[in-house]
Coordinates of C-alpha atoms in Angstrom, one line a residue:
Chain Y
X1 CA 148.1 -105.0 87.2
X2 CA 149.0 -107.8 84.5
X3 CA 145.4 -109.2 84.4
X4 CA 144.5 -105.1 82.6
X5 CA 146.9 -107.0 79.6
X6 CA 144.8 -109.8 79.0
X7 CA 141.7 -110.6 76.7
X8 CA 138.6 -112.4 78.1
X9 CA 140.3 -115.7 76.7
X10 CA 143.2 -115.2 79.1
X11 CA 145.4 -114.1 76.1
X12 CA 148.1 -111.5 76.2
X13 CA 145.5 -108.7 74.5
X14 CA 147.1 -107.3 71.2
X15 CA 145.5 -104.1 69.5
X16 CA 144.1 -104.8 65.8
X17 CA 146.8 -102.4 65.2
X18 CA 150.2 -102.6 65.7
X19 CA 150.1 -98.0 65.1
X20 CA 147.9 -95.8 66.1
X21 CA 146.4 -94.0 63.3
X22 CA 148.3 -91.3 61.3
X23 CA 147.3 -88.1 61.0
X24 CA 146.1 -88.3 57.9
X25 CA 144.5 -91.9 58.1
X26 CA 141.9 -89.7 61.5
X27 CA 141.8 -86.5 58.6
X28 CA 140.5 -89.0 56.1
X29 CA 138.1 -90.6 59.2
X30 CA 136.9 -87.2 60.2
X31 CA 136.4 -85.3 56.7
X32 CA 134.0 -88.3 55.8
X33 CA 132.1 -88.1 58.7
X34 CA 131.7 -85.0 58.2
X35 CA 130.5 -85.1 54.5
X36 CA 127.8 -88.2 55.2
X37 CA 126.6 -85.5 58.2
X38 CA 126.0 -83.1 56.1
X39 CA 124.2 -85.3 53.8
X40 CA 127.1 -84.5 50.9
X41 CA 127.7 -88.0 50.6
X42 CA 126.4 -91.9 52.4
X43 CA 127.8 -94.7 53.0
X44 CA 126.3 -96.6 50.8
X45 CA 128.0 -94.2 47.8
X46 CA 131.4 -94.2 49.2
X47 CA 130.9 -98.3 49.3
X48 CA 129.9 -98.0 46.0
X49 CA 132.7 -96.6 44.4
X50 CA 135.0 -98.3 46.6
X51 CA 133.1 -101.9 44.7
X52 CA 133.8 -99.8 41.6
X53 CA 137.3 -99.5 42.1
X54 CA 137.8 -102.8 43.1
X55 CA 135.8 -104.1 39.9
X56 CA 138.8 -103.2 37.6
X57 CA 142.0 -105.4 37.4
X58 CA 144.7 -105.1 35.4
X59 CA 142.2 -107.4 32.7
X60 CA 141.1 -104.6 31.2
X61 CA 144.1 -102.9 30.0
X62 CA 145.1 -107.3 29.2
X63 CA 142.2 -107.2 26.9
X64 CA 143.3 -103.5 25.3
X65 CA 146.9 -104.6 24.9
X66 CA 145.6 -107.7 22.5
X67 CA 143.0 -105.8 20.9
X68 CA 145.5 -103.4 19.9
X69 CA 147.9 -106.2 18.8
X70 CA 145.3 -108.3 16.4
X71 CA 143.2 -104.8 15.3
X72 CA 145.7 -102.1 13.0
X73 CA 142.8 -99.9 13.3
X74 CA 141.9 -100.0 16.8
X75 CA 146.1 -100.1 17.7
X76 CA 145.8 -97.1 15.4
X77 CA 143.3 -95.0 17.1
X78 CA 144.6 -96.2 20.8
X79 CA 147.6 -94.4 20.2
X80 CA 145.9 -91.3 18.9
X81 CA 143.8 -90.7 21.8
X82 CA 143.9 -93.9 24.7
X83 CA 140.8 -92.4 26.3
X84 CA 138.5 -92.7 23.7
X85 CA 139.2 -95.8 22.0
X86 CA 138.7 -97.5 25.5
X87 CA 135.9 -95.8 26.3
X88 CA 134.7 -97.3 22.6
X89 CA 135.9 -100.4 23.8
X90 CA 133.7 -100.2 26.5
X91 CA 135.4 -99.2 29.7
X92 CA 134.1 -96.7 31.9
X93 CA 136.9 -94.5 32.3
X94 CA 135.4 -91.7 33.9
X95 CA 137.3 -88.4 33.2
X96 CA 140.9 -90.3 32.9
X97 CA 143.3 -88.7 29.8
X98 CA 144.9 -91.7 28.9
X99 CA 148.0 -91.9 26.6
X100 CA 149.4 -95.5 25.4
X101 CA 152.8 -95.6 24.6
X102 CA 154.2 -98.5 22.3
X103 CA 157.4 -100.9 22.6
X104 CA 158.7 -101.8 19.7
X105 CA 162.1 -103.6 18.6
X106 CA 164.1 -100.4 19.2
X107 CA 161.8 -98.4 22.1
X108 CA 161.4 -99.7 25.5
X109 CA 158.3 -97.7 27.8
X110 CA 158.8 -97.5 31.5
X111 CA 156.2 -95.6 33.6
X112 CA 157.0 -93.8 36.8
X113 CA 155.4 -91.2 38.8
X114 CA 158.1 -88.7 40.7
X115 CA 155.4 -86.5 42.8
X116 CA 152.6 -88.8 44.3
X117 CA 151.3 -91.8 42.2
X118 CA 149.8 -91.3 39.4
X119 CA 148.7 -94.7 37.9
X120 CA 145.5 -95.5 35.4
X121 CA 143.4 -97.2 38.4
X122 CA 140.6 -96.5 36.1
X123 CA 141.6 -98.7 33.6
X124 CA 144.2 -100.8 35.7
X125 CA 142.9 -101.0 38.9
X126 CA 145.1 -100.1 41.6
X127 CA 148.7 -99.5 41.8
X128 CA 151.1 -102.3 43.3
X129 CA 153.1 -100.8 46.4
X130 CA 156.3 -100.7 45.1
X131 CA 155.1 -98.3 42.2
X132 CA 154.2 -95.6 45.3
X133 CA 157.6 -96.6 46.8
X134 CA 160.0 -93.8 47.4
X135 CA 162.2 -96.2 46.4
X136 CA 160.9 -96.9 42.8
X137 CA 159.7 -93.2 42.0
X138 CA 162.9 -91.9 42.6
X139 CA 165.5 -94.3 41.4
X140 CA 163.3 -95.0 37.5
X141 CA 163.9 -91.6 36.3
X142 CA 167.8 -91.3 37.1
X143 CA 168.3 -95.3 36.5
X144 CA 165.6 -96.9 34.9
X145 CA 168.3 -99.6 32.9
X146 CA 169.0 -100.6 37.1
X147 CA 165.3 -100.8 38.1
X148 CA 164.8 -102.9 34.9
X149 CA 167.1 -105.6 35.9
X150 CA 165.9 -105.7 39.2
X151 CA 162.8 -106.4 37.4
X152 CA 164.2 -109.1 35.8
X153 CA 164.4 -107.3 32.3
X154 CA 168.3 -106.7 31.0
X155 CA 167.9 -105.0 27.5
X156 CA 170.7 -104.3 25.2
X157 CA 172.0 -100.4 24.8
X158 CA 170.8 -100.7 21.3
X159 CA 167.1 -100.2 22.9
X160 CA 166.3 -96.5 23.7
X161 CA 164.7 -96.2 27.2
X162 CA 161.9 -93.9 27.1
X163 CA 160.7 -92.9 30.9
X164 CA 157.5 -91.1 31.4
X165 CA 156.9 -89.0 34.2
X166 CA 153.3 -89.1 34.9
X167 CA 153.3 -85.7 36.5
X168 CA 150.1 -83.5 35.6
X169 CA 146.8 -84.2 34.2
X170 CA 147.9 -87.4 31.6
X171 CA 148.0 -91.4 32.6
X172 CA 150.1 -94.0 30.9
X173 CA 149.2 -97.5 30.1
X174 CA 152.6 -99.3 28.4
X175 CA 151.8 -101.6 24.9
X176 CA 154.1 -104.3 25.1
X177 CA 155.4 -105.8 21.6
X178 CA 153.7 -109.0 21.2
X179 CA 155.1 -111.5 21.9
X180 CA 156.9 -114.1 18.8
X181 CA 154.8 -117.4 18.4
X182 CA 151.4 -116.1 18.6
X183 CA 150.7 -115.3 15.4
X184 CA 147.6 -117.3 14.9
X185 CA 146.4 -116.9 18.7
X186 CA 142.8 -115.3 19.9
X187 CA 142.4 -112.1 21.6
X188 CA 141.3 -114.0 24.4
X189 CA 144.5 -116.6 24.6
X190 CA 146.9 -113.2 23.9
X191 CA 145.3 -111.3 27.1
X192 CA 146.4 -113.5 29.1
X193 CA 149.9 -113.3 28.3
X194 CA 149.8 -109.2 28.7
X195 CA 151.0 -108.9 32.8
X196 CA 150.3 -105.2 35.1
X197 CA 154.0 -105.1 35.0
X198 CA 154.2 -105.0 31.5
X199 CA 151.8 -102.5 31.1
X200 CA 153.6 -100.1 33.4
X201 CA 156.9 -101.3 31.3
X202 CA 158.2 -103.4 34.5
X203 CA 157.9 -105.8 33.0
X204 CA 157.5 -108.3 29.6
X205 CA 154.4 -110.3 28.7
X206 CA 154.5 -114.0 29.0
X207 CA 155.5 -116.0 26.3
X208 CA 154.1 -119.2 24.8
X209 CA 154.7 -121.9 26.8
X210 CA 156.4 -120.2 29.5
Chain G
X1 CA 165.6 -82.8 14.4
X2 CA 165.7 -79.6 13.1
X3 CA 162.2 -79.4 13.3
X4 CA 161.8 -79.9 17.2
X5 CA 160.7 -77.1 19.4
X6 CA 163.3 -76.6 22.6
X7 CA 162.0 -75.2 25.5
X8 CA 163.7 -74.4 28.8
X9 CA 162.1 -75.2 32.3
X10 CA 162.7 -72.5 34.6
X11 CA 164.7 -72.9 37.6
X12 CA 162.6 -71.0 39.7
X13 CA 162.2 -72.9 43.1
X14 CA 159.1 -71.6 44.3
X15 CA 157.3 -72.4 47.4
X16 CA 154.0 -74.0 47.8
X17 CA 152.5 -76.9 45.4
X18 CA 153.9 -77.2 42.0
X19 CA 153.9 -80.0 39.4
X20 CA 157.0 -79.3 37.9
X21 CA 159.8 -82.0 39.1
X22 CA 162.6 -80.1 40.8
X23 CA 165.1 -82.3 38.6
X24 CA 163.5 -81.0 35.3
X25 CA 163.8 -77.6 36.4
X26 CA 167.3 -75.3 34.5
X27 CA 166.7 -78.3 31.5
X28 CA 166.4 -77.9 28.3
X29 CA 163.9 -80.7 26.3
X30 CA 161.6 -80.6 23.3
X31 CA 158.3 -80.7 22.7
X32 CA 156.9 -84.3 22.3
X33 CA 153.5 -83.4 21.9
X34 CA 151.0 -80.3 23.1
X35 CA 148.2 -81.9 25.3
X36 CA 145.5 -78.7 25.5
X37 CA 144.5 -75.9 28.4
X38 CA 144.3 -77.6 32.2
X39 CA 143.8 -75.5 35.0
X40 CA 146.7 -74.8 37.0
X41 CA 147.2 -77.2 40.0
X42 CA 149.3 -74.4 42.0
X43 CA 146.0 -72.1 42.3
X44 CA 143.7 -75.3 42.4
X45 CA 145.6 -76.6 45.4
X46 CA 144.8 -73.6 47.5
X47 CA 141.2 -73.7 46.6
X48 CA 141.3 -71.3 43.5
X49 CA 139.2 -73.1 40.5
X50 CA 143.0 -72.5 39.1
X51 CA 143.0 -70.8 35.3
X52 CA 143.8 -72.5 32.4
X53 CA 147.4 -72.9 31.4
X54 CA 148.4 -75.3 28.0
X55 CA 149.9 -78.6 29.2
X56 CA 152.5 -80.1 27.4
X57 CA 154.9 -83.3 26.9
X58 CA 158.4 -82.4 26.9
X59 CA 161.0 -84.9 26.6
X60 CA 164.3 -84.7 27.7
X61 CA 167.6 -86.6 26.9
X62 CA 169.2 -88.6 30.3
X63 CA 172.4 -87.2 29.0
X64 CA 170.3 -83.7 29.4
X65 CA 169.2 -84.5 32.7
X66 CA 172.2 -86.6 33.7
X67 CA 175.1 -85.8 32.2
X68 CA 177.7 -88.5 33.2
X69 CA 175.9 -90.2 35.2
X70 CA 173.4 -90.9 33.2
X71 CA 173.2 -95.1 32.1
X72 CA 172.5 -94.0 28.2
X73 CA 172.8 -90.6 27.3
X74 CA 170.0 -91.4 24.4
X75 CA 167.4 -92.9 26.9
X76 CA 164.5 -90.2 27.1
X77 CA 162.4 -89.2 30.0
X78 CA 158.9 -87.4 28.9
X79 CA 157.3 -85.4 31.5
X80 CA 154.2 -83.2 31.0
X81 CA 155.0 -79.1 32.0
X82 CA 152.5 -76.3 32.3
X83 CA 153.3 -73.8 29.8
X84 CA 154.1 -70.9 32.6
X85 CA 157.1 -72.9 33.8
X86 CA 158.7 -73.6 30.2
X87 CA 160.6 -70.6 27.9
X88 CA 162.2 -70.5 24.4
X89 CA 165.6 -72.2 24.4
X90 CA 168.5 -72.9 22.2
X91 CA 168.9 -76.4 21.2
X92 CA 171.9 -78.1 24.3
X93 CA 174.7 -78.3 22.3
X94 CA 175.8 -81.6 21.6
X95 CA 177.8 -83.3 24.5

């Protein structure tokens, strides 16, 4: 029966899909039907937060990072408690604990999580895939000087490597050092040198020029 | 130095859902900084509302975690441990 194989068009017929769905991917299917059912929840709300979620970008923790490198005070409070002084900054955080850790000349900040995927999607949007690799979570806690230079960053042994483990109830958001030559740039021009990758300590911002 | 708190993490390898790395577990960090009472994900994952236990940041050397093979032996790793799985503990003596 050959002809069962093809589309109206005469094509070979392909599925959308190359899988069938997991099981979790039909869980996830069946416990929201289930909840719009029941009138728990609509679709218009889960659409809603799903726009919500895919409002914030990695800008907003850009636009942190330079306040926090042109404001003493706000860099100051940031690292005294990261939730509120971007909520005061106006970011809806929702309930996220936040804690920003600094590089400086000596201390390098990488952010991993071991058990899942912890990442500040509140602030940062969502995570890139290779941060909720095996691969990644694994190998940045027993080699993180390795998963650096397959990042592209090679930093001397003089620099302490300090690895978080986002493991329980906290999220990490990385302050790069700022960058030489911009001392008399705007917030603005200094957020767009601050990268995701160098917020999860990946990576370095740009420089000037480059 | 002398004024950091060490705490063990117990090697316990418990079934069931628990926050607590299975590398950390047997090493012996310091307290970086206390974070306040959460409730405890192991009850919470089974549907309890999970009673509050004090969350805190304990860092740990690589040499700690590592030993040899570690890149640096200075490098850090921070992870944050509910106060149930951590116990008083000598400082590890020097390698």
């Amino acid at each position: 029966m050959p002809h069962d194989h093809l589309s109206p068009s005469g094509h070979p017929y392909r599925k959308d899909d190359d899988h069938p769905l997991t099981y979790w991917q039909q869980m996830e299917i069946a416990v929201r039907e289930l909840l719009v059912e029941k009138g728990v929840t609509t679709p218009a709300d889960i659409a809603a937060e799903i726009d919500a979620m895919d409002s914030r970008s990695p800008a907003n923790g850009a636009a942190v990072v330079a306040r926090a490198w042109t404001d003493p005070t706000f860099r100051k409070a940031l690292l005294k408690d990261a939730s509120a002084a971007t909520r005061a900054m106006g970011f809806d955080i929702g309930a996220l604990h936040l804690i920003a850790v600094e590089n400086t000349a000596d201390i390098h900040n990488i952010i991993v999580c071991t058990l899942c995927s912890c990442y500040p999607r509140n602030l940062l949007g969502l995570p890139p895939d290779w941060y909720k690799s095996r691969a990644y979570r694994s190998r940045t806690v027993r080699e993180p000087r390795k998963i650096l230079a397959e990042f592209g960053v090679t930093l001397p042994q003089t620099t302490t490597i300090r690895v978080h483990d986002s493991t329980a109830d906290m999220r990490y958001v990385v302050i790069p050092a700022r960058p030489a030559g911009t001392d008399d740039w705007s917030e603005q021009q200094l957020a767009n040198l601050v990268t995701r990758d160098s917020m999860i300590g990946t990576g370095l911002p740009k420089t000037p020029g480059a | 130095m002398p004024d950091r708190t060490y705490l063990r993490v117990r090697a316990d390898m418990p079934p069931g859902h628990v926050r607590t790395p299975a590398y950390l577990r047997g090493k012996t960090g310091w307290i970086e900084r206390e974070l306040g009472e959460f409730p405890n994900p192991e009850e919470r994952a089974y549907g309890h509302p999970g009673q509050n236990s004090p969350l805190l940041r304990v860092r740990f050397t690589m040499g700690e975690l590592w030993g040899a093979g570690a890149e640096n032996p200075d490098d850090t790793l921070d992870a944050e441990i509910y106060g149930h799985w951590l116990q008083a503990a000598e400082p590890p003596h020097a390698p």
